[in-house]
Coordinates of C-alpha atoms and ligand atoms in Angstrom, one line a residue:
M1 CA 27.0 35.3 31.3
R2 CA 29.3 33.0 29.3
S3 CA 32.4 31.6 31.0
I4 CA 34.9 30.2 28.7
C5 CA 38.1 28.3 29.4
V6 CA 40.7 28.6 26.6
M7 CA 42.8 25.5 27.0
N8 CA 45.3 23.2 25.3
Q9 CA 48.2 21.6 27.2
K10 CA 50.5 22.3 24.3
G11 CA 52.4 25.5 24.4
G12 CA 52.6 27.9 21.5
V13 CA 49.2 27.0 19.9
G14 CA 47.6 30.4 20.3
K15 CA 45.8 30.2 23.6
T16 CA 47.0 33.6 24.9
T17 CA 46.8 35.3 21.5
T18 CA 43.2 34.0 21.2
S19 CA 42.2 34.8 24.8
V20 CA 43.4 38.4 24.6
N21 CA 42.1 39.2 21.1
L22 CA 38.8 37.5 21.7
A23 CA 38.3 39.4 24.9
A24 CA 39.4 42.7 23.3
G25 CA 37.1 42.1 20.3
L26 CA 34.1 41.3 22.4
A27 CA 34.8 44.4 24.5
K28 CA 34.9 46.5 21.4
Q29 CA 31.5 45.2 20.5
G30 CA 30.2 46.7 23.8
R31 CA 30.3 43.4 25.8
S32 CA 31.8 43.5 29.3
V33 CA 34.6 41.0 29.7
C34 CA 36.8 39.8 32.5
L35 CA 39.9 38.1 31.3
I36 CA 41.6 35.9 33.9
D37 CA 45.3 35.2 33.3
L38 CA 46.0 31.7 34.7
D39 CA 49.5 31.3 33.3
P40 CA 52.4 32.1 35.6
Q41 CA 54.2 33.6 32.6
G42 CA 51.7 36.4 32.7
H43 CA 51.6 36.9 29.0
A44 CA 48.0 37.7 28.7
S45 CA 48.4 40.5 31.3
L46 CA 51.4 41.9 29.5
H47 CA 49.7 41.7 26.2
L48 CA 47.1 44.1 27.5
G49 CA 49.7 46.4 29.1
V50 CA 49.0 45.2 32.6
D51 CA 52.3 44.6 34.3
A52 CA 52.0 42.8 37.6
F53 CA 55.2 44.2 39.2
G54 CA 56.0 44.7 42.9
Q55 CA 53.0 44.8 45.1
T56 CA 50.3 44.6 42.4
P57 CA 47.8 42.0 43.6
T58 CA 47.4 39.0 41.2
V59 CA 45.4 35.9 40.8
Y60 CA 47.9 34.2 43.0
D61 CA 46.5 36.2 45.9
V62 CA 43.0 34.9 45.0
F63 CA 44.3 31.3 45.1
S64 CA 46.0 31.8 48.4
G65 CA 42.8 33.3 49.9
K66 CA 44.2 36.8 50.5
K67 CA 42.2 38.8 48.0
T68 CA 39.0 38.6 46.0
L69 CA 38.8 38.9 42.2
A70 CA 37.1 42.3 42.7
E71 CA 40.2 43.5 44.6
V72 CA 42.6 42.2 42.0
K73 CA 40.9 43.2 38.7
Q74 CA 42.3 46.1 36.6
L75 CA 40.6 47.9 33.8
A76 CA 42.8 47.4 30.6
V77 CA 40.6 49.1 28.0
D78 CA 36.9 50.1 27.9
N79 CA 34.7 47.1 29.0
L80 CA 37.7 44.8 29.6
W81 CA 39.0 43.9 33.0
V82 CA 42.1 41.8 33.5
I83 CA 43.0 39.6 36.5
P84 CA 46.8 39.7 36.2
S85 CA 49.1 36.9 36.9
D86 CA 52.8 36.7 37.6
L87 CA 55.5 34.0 38.4
D88 CA 54.2 33.6 42.0
L89 CA 51.3 31.7 40.5
A90 CA 53.8 28.9 39.7
A91 CA 53.8 28.0 43.4
T92 CA 50.1 27.5 43.5
E93 CA 50.4 24.0 42.0
I94 CA 52.5 22.9 45.0
E95 CA 50.9 25.0 47.7
L96 CA 47.5 23.6 46.9
V97 CA 48.6 19.9 46.7
D98 CA 46.8 18.9 49.9
A99 CA 44.2 21.7 50.2
P100 CA 40.7 20.3 50.4
G101 CA 38.4 21.6 47.6
R102 CA 41.4 23.0 45.7
E103 CA 39.7 22.5 42.4
L104 CA 36.9 24.8 43.4
I105 CA 38.7 28.0 44.4
L106 CA 38.3 29.8 41.1
R107 CA 34.7 28.8 40.7
G108 CA 33.9 30.3 44.1
A109 CA 35.8 33.4 43.4
I110 CA 34.0 34.0 40.1
E111 CA 30.6 33.4 41.7
R112 CA 31.4 36.0 44.3
L113 CA 32.7 38.5 41.7
V114 CA 29.6 38.4 39.5
Q115 CA 27.2 38.8 42.4
T116 CA 28.3 42.4 42.6
Q117 CA 29.9 43.0 39.2
P118 CA 28.2 41.0 36.5
V119 CA 30.0 40.7 33.2
D120 CA 28.9 39.3 29.8
Y121 CA 32.0 37.1 29.5
I122 CA 34.6 35.5 31.7
I123 CA 37.6 34.3 29.6
M124 CA 40.3 32.2 31.2
D125 CA 43.7 31.9 29.6
C126 CA 45.2 28.5 30.8
P127 CA 48.8 27.5 31.2
P128 CA 50.2 24.8 28.9
S129 CA 49.6 21.9 31.4
L130 CA 46.7 19.9 32.9
G131 CA 47.6 20.8 36.5
V132 CA 45.5 22.4 39.2
L133 CA 45.2 25.8 37.5
T134 CA 43.7 24.3 34.4
I135 CA 41.4 22.1 36.5
N136 CA 40.3 25.2 38.3
A137 CA 39.4 26.8 35.0
L138 CA 37.6 23.8 33.8
T139 CA 35.6 23.6 37.0
A140 CA 34.7 27.3 36.9
A141 CA 33.8 27.4 33.2
R142 CA 30.7 26.4 31.4
E143 CA 32.5 26.1 28.0
V144 CA 35.9 25.2 26.6
F145 CA 37.5 26.7 23.5
I146 CA 40.5 24.8 22.2
P147 CA 43.0 26.7 20.0
L148 CA 44.6 24.2 17.7
Q149 CA 47.5 24.6 15.2
P150 CA 46.7 22.3 12.4
H151 CA 50.1 20.7 11.7
F152 CA 50.9 17.0 11.6
L153 CA 51.1 16.4 15.3
A154 CA 48.0 18.5 16.1
L155 CA 45.6 15.7 16.9
Q156 CA 48.1 13.9 19.1
G157 CA 47.5 15.2 22.6
L158 CA 43.9 16.1 21.8
S159 CA 42.6 12.8 23.2
K160 CA 44.3 13.5 26.5
L161 CA 42.8 17.0 26.5
F162 CA 39.4 15.6 25.8
E163 CA 39.7 12.9 28.5
T164 CA 40.5 15.7 31.0
T165 CA 37.3 17.6 30.1
A166 CA 35.3 14.3 30.5
L167 CA 36.9 13.7 33.9
V168 CA 36.1 17.2 35.1
K169 CA 32.6 16.9 33.8
R170 CA 32.1 13.6 35.7
R171 CA 33.6 14.7 39.0
L172 CA 33.4 18.5 39.3
N173 CA 31.3 20.2 36.7
R174 CA 28.3 18.5 35.1
E175 CA 27.6 21.5 32.9
L176 CA 31.0 21.5 31.1
I177 CA 31.0 21.4 27.3
V178 CA 33.7 21.8 24.7
S179 CA 31.9 24.3 22.5
G180 CA 34.5 25.4 20.0
I181 CA 37.8 24.6 18.3
I182 CA 39.7 27.6 16.9
L183 CA 42.2 26.9 14.1
C184 CA 45.2 29.1 14.8
L185 CA 48.4 29.8 12.9
Y186 CA 46.4 28.5 9.9
E187 CA 48.4 28.0 6.6
T188 CA 45.9 28.7 3.9
S189 CA 48.3 27.4 1.2
T190 CA 48.8 23.9 2.4
R191 CA 46.7 20.8 2.0
L192 CA 47.8 19.5 5.4
A193 CA 45.8 22.1 7.3
A194 CA 42.6 21.2 5.3
D195 CA 43.3 17.4 5.8
I196 CA 43.7 17.8 9.5
T197 CA 40.5 19.9 9.8
D198 CA 38.6 17.1 7.9
D199 CA 40.0 14.4 10.2
L200 CA 38.9 16.4 13.2
M201 CA 35.4 17.0 11.9
R202 CA 35.0 13.3 11.3
F203 CA 36.2 12.5 14.8
L204 CA 33.7 14.9 16.3
E205 CA 30.9 13.6 14.2
Q206 CA 31.6 10.0 15.4
S207 CA 31.9 10.8 19.1
D208 CA 29.7 9.6 21.9
P209 CA 26.7 12.0 22.5
Q210 CA 27.5 12.0 26.2
A211 CA 31.0 13.3 25.6
P212 CA 31.6 17.0 26.5
W213 CA 33.0 17.6 23.0
Y214 CA 30.0 16.0 21.1
K215 CA 28.7 19.4 20.0
A216 CA 32.0 21.1 19.5
R217 CA 32.1 23.2 16.4
I218 CA 35.2 24.1 14.4
F219 CA 34.8 27.8 14.0
D220 CA 34.6 28.9 10.3
S221 CA 36.8 31.8 11.1
R222 CA 40.4 30.6 10.9
I223 CA 43.3 32.6 12.3
R224 CA 46.0 32.9 9.7
R225 CA 49.6 33.4 10.6
N226 CA 50.3 37.1 10.8
I227 CA 53.4 38.8 12.1
K228 CA 51.3 41.7 13.6
L229 CA 49.7 39.2 16.0
A230 CA 53.2 38.3 17.3
E231 CA 54.3 42.0 17.5
A232 CA 51.2 43.3 19.3
P233 CA 52.1 41.9 22.8
S234 CA 55.3 44.0 23.0
F235 CA 53.2 47.1 22.6
G236 CA 50.7 46.1 25.3
Q237 CA 47.8 46.3 22.8
S238 CA 45.3 44.0 21.3
I239 CA 45.5 43.4 17.6
F240 CA 42.6 45.8 17.1
D241 CA 44.5 48.7 18.7
Y242 CA 47.9 47.7 17.4
A243 CA 47.1 47.0 13.7
G244 CA 43.4 47.3 13.1
K245 CA 43.7 46.6 9.4
S246 CA 46.0 43.6 9.5
S247 CA 44.8 40.1 8.6
G248 CA 45.1 39.2 12.3
A249 CA 42.6 41.9 13.2
I250 CA 40.3 40.7 10.4
D251 CA 40.5 37.1 11.5
Y252 CA 39.9 37.7 15.2
G253 CA 37.2 40.2 14.2
A254 CA 35.5 37.5 12.2
L255 CA 35.7 35.1 15.1
V256 CA 34.1 37.6 17.4
T257 CA 31.3 38.2 14.9
E258 CA 30.8 34.5 14.5
I259 CA 30.5 33.9 18.2
I260 CA 28.1 36.8 18.7
A261 CA 26.0 35.7 15.7
A262 CA 25.8 32.1 17.0
E263 CA 24.4 33.5 20.3
A264 CA 21.7 35.4 18.4
G265 CA 21.0 32.3 16.4
T266 CA 21.7 34.0 13.1
V267 CA 24.2 32.8 10.4
A268 CA 27.6 34.4 10.7
Q269 CA 29.2 36.1 7.7
P270 CA 31.9 34.0 6.3
A271 CA 35.4 35.0 7.4
A272 CA 37.2 37.4 5.1
A273 CA 39.7 35.4 3.0
Ligands
ADP1 P1 50.1 29.8 23.9 O1 49.4 30.7 24.8 O2 49.2 28.6 23.4 O3 51.4 29.3 24.4 P2 50.6 32.1 22.2 O4 49.3 32.7 21.9 O5 51.4 32.7 23.2 O6 50.4 30.5 22.5 O7 51.4 32.0 20.8 C1 52.7 31.5 20.7 C2 53.5 32.5 19.9 O8 53.0 32.5 18.6 C3 53.5 33.9 20.4 O9 54.8 34.5 20.2 C4 52.4 34.6 19.6 O10 52.7 36.0 19.4 C5 52.6 33.9 18.2 N1 51.3 33.8 17.5 C6 50.1 33.3 18.0 N2 49.2 33.3 17.0 C7 49.8 33.8 15.9 C8 49.4 34.0 14.5 N3 48.2 33.7 14.1 N4 50.3 34.5 13.7 C9 51.6 34.8 14.1 N5 52.0 34.6 15.3 C10 51.2 34.1 16.2
MG2 MG1 49.8 31.3 26.7

């Protein structure tokens, strides 16, 4: 099983779009996936047509110890389960302030889930902060994927994000690695995106071998800006079901292929231009 935390404390960089479409793409390839929505905005849940209204149990109930993940999960499409979230989750940051072992709640819950219902992938969509929910995800995950929008402030904030992964690795999760950086909202026509990508590559090459991000790869598959990706959430569908021929579906499809190929140790096909 791979457990992947999709994080970046900046909002609007493509975390939710990536979590949802990556999860859906892997599910379409026959992999079993559990997507955990850790953002109180609940956008990942809504994107897959899972509305946590009324008495629907959510990940909040897991953090407050009332439910297990198995009791909360909902099947969104074939092979893809969602752990929904809603605004109640915003209270978790405060409610857990003094709770002992508060960083370990999600890790324990996932260990319990996979004992009875193993899946190939756990994907966690993080909120845009470095609070207790994101720390829970980093403690529960083995890997971190960072969606990044390559504009001129993109690298600002990245050092804080990296420091957080190093801190969690030191204190809570020795296994943690930053395995991939996904360039989202990529502008193929500008030099800027290419320059920022080069800067980032140089930074990674020069980093300390002990750092969790030392072996991070920048995925070859870049996610171009595509209006269909922004429309799909309103229809409660992944990009593959909403607009299977769009450039968004092609790009996320290429990313899924690249990820699966890397597991098999084969060379991925280059992303379609
Ligand atoms: P985050 O979860 O990091 O806040 P989102 O994935 O919600 O970011 O993306 C922010 C907004 O940008 C959303 O409205 C989303 O639909 C849109 N968006 C994300 N990726 C793309 C893309 N490649 N092309 C066009 N719109 C995108
Ligand atoms: Mg989001």
